[in-house]
PDB file of C-alpha atoms in Angstrom:
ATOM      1  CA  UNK A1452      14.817  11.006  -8.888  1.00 64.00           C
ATOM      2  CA  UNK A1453      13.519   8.272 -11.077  1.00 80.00           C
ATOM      3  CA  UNK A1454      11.061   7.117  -7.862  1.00 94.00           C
ATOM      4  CA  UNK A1455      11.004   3.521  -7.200  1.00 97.00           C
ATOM      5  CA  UNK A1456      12.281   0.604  -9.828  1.00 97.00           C
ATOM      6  CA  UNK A1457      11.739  -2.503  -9.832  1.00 98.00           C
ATOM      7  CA  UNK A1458      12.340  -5.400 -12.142  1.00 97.00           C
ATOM      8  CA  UNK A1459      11.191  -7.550 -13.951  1.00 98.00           C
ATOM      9  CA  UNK A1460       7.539  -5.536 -14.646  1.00 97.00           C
ATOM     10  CA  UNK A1461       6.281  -8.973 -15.529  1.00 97.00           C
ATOM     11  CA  UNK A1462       7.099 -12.372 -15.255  1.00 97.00           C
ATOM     12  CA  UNK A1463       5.628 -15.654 -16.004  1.00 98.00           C
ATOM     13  CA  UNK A1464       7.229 -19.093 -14.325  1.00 97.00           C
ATOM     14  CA  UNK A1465       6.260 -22.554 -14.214  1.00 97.00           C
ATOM     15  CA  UNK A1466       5.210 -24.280 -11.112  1.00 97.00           C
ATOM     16  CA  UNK A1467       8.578 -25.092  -8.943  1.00 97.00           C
ATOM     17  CA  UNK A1468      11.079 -22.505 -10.501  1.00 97.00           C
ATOM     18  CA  UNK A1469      13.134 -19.888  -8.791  1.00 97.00           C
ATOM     19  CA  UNK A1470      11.539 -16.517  -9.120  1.00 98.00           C
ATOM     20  CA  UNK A1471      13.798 -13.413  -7.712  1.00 98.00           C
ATOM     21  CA  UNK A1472      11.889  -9.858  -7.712  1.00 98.00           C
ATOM     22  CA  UNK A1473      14.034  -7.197  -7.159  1.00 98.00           C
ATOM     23  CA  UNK A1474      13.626  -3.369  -5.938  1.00 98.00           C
ATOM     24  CA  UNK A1475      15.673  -0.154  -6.173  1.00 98.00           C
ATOM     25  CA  UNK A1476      14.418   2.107  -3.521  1.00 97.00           C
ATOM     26  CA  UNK A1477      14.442   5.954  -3.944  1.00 96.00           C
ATOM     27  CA  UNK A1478      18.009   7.377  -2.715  1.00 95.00           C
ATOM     28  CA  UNK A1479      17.997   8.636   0.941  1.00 94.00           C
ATOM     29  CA  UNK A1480      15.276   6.326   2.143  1.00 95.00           C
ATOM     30  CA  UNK A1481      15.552   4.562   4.976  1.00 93.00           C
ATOM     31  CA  UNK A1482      11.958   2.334   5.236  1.00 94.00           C
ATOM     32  CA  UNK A1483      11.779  -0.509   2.463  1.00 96.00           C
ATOM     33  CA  UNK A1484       8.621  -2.614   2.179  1.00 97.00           C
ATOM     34  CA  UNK A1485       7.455  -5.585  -0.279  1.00 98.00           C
ATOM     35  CA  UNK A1486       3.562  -5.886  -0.324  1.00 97.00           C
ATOM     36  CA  UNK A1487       1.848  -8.349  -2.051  1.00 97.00           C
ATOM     37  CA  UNK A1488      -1.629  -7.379  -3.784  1.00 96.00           C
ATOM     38  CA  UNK A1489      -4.444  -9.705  -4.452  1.00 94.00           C
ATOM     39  CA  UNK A1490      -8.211  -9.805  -5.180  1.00 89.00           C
ATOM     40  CA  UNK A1491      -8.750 -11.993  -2.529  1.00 88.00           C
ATOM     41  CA  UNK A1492      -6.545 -10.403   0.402  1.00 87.00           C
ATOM     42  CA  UNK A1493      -5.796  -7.125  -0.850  1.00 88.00           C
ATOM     43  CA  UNK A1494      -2.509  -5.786  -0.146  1.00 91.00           C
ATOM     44  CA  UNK A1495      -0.421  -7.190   2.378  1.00 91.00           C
ATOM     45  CA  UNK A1496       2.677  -6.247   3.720  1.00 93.00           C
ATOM     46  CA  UNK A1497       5.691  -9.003   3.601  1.00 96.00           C
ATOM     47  CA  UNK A1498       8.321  -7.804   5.072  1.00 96.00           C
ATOM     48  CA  UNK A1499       9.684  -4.531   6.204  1.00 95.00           C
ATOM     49  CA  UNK A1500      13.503  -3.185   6.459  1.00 96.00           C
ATOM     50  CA  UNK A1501      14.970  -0.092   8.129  1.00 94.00           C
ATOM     51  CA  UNK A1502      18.665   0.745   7.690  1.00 94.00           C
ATOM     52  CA  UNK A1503      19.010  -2.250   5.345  1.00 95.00           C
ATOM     53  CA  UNK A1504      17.776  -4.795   8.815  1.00 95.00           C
ATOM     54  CA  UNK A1505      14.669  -6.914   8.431  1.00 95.00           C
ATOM     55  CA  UNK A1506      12.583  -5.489  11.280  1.00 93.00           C
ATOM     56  CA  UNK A1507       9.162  -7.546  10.683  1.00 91.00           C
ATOM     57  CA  UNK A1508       9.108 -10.605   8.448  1.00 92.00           C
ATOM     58  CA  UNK A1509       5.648 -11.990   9.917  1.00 90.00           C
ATOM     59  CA  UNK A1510       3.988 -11.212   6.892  1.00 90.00           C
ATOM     60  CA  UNK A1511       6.184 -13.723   5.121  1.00 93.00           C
ATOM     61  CA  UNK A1512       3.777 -16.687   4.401  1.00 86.00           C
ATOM     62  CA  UNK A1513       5.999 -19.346   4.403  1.00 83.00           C
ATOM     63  CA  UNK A1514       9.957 -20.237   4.041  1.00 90.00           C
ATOM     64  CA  UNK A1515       9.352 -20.422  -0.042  1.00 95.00           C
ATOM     65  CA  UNK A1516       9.655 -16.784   0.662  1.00 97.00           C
ATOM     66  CA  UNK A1517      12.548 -14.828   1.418  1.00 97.00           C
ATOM     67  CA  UNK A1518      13.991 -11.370   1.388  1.00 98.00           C
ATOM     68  CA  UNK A1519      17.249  -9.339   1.539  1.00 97.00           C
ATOM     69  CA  UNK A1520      18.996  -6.406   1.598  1.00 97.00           C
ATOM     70  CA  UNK A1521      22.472  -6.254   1.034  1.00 96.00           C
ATOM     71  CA  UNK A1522      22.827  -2.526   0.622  1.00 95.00           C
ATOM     72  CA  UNK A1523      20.575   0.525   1.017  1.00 95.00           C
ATOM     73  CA  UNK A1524      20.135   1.108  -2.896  1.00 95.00           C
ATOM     74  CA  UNK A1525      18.725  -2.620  -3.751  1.00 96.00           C
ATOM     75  CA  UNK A1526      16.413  -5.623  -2.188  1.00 98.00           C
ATOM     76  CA  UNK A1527      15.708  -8.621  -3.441  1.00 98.00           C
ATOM     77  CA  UNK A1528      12.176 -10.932  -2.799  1.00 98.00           C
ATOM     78  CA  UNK A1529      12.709 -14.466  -3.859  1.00 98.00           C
ATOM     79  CA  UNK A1530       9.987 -17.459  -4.099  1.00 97.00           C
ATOM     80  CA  UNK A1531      11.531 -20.935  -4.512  1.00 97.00           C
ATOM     81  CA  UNK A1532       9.577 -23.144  -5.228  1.00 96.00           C
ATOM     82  CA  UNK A1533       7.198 -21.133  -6.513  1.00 97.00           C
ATOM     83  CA  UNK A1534       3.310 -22.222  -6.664  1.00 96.00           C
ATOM     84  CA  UNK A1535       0.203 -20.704  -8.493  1.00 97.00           C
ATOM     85  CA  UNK A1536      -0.709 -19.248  -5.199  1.00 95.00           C
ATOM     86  CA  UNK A1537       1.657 -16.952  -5.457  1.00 96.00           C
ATOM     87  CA  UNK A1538       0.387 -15.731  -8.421  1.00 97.00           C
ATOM     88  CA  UNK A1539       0.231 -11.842  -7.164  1.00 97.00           C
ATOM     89  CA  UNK A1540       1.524  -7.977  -8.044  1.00 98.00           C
ATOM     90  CA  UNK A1541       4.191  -7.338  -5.731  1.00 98.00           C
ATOM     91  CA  UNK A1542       5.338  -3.778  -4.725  1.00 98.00           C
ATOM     92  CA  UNK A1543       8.109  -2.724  -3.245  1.00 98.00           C
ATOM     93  CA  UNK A1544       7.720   0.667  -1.285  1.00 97.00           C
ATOM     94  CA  UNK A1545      10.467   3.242  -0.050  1.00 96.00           C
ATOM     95  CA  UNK A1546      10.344   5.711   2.890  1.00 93.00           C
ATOM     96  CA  UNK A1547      12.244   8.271   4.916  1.00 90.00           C
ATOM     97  CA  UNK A1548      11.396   7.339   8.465  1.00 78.00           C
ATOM     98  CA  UNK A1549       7.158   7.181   8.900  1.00 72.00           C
ATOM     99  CA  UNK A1550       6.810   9.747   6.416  1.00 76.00           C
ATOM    100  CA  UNK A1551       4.920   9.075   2.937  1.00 85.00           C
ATOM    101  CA  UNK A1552       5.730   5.352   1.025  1.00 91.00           C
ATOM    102  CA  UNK A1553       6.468   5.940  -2.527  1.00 94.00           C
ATOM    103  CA  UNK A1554       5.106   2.222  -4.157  1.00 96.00           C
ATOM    104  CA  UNK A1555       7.242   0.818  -7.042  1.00 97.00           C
ATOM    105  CA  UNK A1556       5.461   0.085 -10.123  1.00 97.00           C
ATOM    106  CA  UNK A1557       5.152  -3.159  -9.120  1.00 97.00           C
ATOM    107  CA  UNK A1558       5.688  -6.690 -10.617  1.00 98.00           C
ATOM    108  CA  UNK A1559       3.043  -8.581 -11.681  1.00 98.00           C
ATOM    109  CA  UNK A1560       4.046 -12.326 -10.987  1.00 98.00           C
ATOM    110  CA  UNK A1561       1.942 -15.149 -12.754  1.00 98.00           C
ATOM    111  CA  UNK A1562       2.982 -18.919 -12.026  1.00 98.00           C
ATOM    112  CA  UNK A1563       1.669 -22.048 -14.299  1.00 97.00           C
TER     113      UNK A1563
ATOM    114  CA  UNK B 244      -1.357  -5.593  16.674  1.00 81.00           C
ATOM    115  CA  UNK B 245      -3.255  -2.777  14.897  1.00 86.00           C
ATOM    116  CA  UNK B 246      -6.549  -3.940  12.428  1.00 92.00           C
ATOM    117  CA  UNK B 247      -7.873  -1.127  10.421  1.00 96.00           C
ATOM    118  CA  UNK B 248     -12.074  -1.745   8.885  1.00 97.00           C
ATOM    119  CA  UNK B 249     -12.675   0.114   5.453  1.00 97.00           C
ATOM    120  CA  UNK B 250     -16.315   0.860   4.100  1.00 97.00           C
ATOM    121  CA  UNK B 251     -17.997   1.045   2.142  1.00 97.00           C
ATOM    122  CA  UNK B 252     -16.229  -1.373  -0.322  1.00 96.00           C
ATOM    123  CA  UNK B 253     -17.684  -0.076  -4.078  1.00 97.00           C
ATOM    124  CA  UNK B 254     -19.143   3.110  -4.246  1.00 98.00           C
ATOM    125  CA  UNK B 255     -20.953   4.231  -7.057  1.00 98.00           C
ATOM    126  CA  UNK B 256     -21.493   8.519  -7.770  1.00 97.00           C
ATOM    127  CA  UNK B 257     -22.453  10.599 -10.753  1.00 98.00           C
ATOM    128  CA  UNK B 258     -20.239  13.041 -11.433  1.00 97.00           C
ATOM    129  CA  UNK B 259     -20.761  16.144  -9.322  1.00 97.00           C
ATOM    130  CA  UNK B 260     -21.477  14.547  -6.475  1.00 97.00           C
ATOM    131  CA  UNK B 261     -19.705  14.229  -2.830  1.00 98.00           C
ATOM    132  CA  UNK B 262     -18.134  10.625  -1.992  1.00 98.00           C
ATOM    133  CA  UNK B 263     -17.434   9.889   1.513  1.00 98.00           C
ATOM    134  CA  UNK B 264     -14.913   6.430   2.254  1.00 98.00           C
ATOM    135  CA  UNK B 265     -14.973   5.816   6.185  1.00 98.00           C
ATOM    136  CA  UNK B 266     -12.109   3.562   8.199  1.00 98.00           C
ATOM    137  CA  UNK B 267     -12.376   3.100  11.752  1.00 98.00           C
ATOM    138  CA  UNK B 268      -8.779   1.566  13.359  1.00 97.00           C
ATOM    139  CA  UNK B 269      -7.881  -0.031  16.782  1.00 95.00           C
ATOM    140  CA  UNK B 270      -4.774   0.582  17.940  1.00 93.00           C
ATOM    141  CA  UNK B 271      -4.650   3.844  20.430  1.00 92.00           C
ATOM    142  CA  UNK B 272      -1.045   4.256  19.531  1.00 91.00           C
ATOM    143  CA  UNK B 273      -1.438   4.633  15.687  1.00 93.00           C
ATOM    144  CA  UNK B 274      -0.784   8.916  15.306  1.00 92.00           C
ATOM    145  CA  UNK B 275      -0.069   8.926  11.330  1.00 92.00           C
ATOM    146  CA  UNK B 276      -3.357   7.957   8.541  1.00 95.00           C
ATOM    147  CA  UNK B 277      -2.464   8.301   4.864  1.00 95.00           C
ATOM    148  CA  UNK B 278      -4.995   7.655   2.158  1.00 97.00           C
ATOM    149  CA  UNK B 279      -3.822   6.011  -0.872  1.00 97.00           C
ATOM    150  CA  UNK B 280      -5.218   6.150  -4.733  1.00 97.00           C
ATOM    151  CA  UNK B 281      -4.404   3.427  -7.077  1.00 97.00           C
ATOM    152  CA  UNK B 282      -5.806   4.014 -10.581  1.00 96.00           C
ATOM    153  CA  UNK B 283      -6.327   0.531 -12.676  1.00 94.00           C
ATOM    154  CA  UNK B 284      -2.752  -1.163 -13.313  1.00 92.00           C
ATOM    155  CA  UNK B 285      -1.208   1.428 -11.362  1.00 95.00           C
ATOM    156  CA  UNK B 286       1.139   1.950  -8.093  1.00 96.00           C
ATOM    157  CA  UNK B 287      -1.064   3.081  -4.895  1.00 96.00           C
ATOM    158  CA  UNK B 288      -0.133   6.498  -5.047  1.00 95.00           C
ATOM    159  CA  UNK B 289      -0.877   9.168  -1.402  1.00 94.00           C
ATOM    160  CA  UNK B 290      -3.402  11.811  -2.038  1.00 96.00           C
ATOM    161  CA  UNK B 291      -3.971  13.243   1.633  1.00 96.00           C
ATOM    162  CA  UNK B 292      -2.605  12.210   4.834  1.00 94.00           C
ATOM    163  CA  UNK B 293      -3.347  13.278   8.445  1.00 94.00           C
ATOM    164  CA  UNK B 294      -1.724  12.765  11.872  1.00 91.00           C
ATOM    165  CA  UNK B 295      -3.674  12.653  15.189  1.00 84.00           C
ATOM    166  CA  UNK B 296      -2.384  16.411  16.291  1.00 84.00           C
ATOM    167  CA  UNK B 297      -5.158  17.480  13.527  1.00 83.00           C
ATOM    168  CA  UNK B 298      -8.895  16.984  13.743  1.00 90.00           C
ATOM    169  CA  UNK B 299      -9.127  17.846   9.540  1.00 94.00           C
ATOM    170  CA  UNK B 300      -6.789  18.511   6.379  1.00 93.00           C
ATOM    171  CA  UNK B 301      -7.802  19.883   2.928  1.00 96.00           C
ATOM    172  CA  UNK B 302      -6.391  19.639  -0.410  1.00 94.00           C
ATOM    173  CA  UNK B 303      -8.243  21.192  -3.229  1.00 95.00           C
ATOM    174  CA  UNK B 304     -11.442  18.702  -3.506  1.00 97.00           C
ATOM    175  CA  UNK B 305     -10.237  15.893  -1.323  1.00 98.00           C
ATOM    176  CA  UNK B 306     -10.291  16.571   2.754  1.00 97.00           C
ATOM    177  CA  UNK B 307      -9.439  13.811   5.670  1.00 97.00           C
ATOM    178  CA  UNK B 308     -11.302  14.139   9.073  1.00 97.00           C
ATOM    179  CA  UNK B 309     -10.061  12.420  12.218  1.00 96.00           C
ATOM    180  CA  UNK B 310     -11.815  11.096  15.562  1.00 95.00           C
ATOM    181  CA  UNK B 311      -9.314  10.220  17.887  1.00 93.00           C
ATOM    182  CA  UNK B 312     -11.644   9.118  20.224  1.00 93.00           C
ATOM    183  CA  UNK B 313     -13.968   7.063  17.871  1.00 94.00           C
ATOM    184  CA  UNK B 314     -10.914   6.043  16.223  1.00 95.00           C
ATOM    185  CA  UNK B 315     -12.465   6.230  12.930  1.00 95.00           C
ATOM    186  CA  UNK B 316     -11.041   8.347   9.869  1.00 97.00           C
ATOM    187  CA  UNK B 317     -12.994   9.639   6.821  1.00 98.00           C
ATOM    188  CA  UNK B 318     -12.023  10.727   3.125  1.00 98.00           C
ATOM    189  CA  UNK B 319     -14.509  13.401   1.362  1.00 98.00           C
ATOM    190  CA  UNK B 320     -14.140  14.219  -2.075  1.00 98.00           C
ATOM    191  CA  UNK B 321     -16.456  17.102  -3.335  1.00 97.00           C
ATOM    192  CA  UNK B 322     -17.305  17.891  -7.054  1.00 98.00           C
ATOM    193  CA  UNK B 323     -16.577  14.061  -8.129  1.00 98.00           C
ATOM    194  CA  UNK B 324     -15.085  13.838 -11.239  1.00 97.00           C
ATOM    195  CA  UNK B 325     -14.447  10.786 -13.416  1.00 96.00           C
ATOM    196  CA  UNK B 326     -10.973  10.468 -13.695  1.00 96.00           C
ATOM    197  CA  UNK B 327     -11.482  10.062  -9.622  1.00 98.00           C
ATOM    198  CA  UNK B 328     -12.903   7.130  -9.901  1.00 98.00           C
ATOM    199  CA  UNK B 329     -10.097   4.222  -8.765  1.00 98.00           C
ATOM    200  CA  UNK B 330      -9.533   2.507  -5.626  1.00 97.00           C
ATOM    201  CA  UNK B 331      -8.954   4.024  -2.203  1.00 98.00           C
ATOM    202  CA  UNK B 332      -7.056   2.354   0.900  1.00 96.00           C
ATOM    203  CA  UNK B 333      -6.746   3.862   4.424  1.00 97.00           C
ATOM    204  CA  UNK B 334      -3.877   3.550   6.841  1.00 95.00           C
ATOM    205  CA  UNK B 335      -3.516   3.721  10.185  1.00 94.00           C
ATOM    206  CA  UNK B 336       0.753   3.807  11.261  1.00 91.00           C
ATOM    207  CA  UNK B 337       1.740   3.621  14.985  1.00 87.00           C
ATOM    208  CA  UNK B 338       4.058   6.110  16.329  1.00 83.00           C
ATOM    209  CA  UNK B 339       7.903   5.156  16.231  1.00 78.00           C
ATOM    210  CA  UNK B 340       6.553   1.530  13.945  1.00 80.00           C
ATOM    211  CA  UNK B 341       6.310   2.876  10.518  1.00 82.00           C
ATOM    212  CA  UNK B 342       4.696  -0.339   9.618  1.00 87.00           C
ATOM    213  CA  UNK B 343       1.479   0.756   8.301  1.00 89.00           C
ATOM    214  CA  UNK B 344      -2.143  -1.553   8.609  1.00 91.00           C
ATOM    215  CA  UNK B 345      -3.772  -1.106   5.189  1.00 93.00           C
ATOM    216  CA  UNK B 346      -7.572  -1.119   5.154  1.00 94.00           C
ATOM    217  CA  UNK B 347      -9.531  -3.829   2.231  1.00 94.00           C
ATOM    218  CA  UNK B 348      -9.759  -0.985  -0.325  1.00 95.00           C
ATOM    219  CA  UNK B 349     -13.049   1.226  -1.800  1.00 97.00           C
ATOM    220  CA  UNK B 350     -14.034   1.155  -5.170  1.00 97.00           C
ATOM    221  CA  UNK B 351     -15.077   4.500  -6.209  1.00 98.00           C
ATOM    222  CA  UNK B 352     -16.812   4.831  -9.585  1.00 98.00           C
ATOM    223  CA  UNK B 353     -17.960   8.143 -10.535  1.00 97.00           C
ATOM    224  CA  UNK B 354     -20.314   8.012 -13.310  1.00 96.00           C
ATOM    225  CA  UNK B 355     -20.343  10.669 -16.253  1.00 93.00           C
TER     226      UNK B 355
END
């Protein structure tokens, strides 16, 4: 299995745009996650699905943020408008049940 | 909900010696404690994990202890070497949540 994948790896945006991250979780899992990683607040979790239905979303810090998953191979984490807050790796983790979370590589988001 | 305290924060070695990370959590129900390494521009990746069944695991030079009723969890790694050096994060999941609390992260640095 190719683990986790998630696009883009990097991605630089001005202030306002639409930013979409997207995740392709390894096949079988059940559990996905999206974590965002700073300095500041180390990593936090965003939002967490099981069987492709959000289950907690209280990490979410705001409605600029938003999350789906249409089908059990692919998720999607989207930021409009984005702002240099944001500015953040995000992972996107995969799991069978509680067992171990394999992390994505991760995209490293950077907004002007 | 469940708040998990990492320490120390940085912790400096020379190679050769023992390294000790400590994490104490607060939620009774949490039964499942991975530790996570993440190596500089890297995914966190698990190195040892331990549920609350167990009082102490071992892998090689890395071991987990447990104290259910202290509710704290240690990582010891003997024999420090420097590709070891990285940062560490504790976790402390529920049972039936799979939504894990991540501790603030240790800096190990193990000096040649």
């Amino acid at each position: 299995d190719a683990g986790v994948i998630q696009s883009p790896r990097h991605e630089v945006t001005e202030m306002g745009q639409e930013v979409t991250l997207r995740c392709k979780p390894i096949s079988g899992h059940n559990s996905l996650f999206w974590y965002r990683q700073t300095m500041m607040r180390g990593l936090e979790l965003l939002i967490y699905f099981n069987n492709n239905v959000p289950i907690d979303d209280s990490g979410m810090p705001e409605d600029r943020f938003s999350a789906k998953m249409p089908n059990a191979s692919f998720s999607t984490l989207k930021i409009q408008p984005s702002e240099p807050r944001d500015s953040a790796v995000y992972f996107c983790a995969s799991s069978l049940g509680e067992l171990e979370q394999y992390f994505g590589p991760g995209t490293r988001l950077t907004v002007t | 909900g469940e708040n998990v305290e990492q320490h120390p924060s940085t912790l400096s070695v020379q190679e050769g010696d023992s390294a000790v990370i400590k994490c104490t959590y607060s939620d009774s129900a949490s039964n499942y404690f991975p530790w996570y390494k993440q190596e500089l521009g890297k995914r966190p990746q698990l190195i040892i994990d331990i549920r609350s069944n167990v009082g102490e695991k071992k892998d090689q030079r890395i071991a987990v202890t447990l104290n259910k009723t202290a509710k704290h969890f240690s990582l010891h790694i003997t024999e420090t070497q420097p590709e070891d050096s990285a940062v560490y994060f504790c976790a402390a999941i529920p049972g039936g949540s799979y939504i894990p609390t991540f501790g603030r992260g240790t800096s190990l640095i193990v000096h040649p």
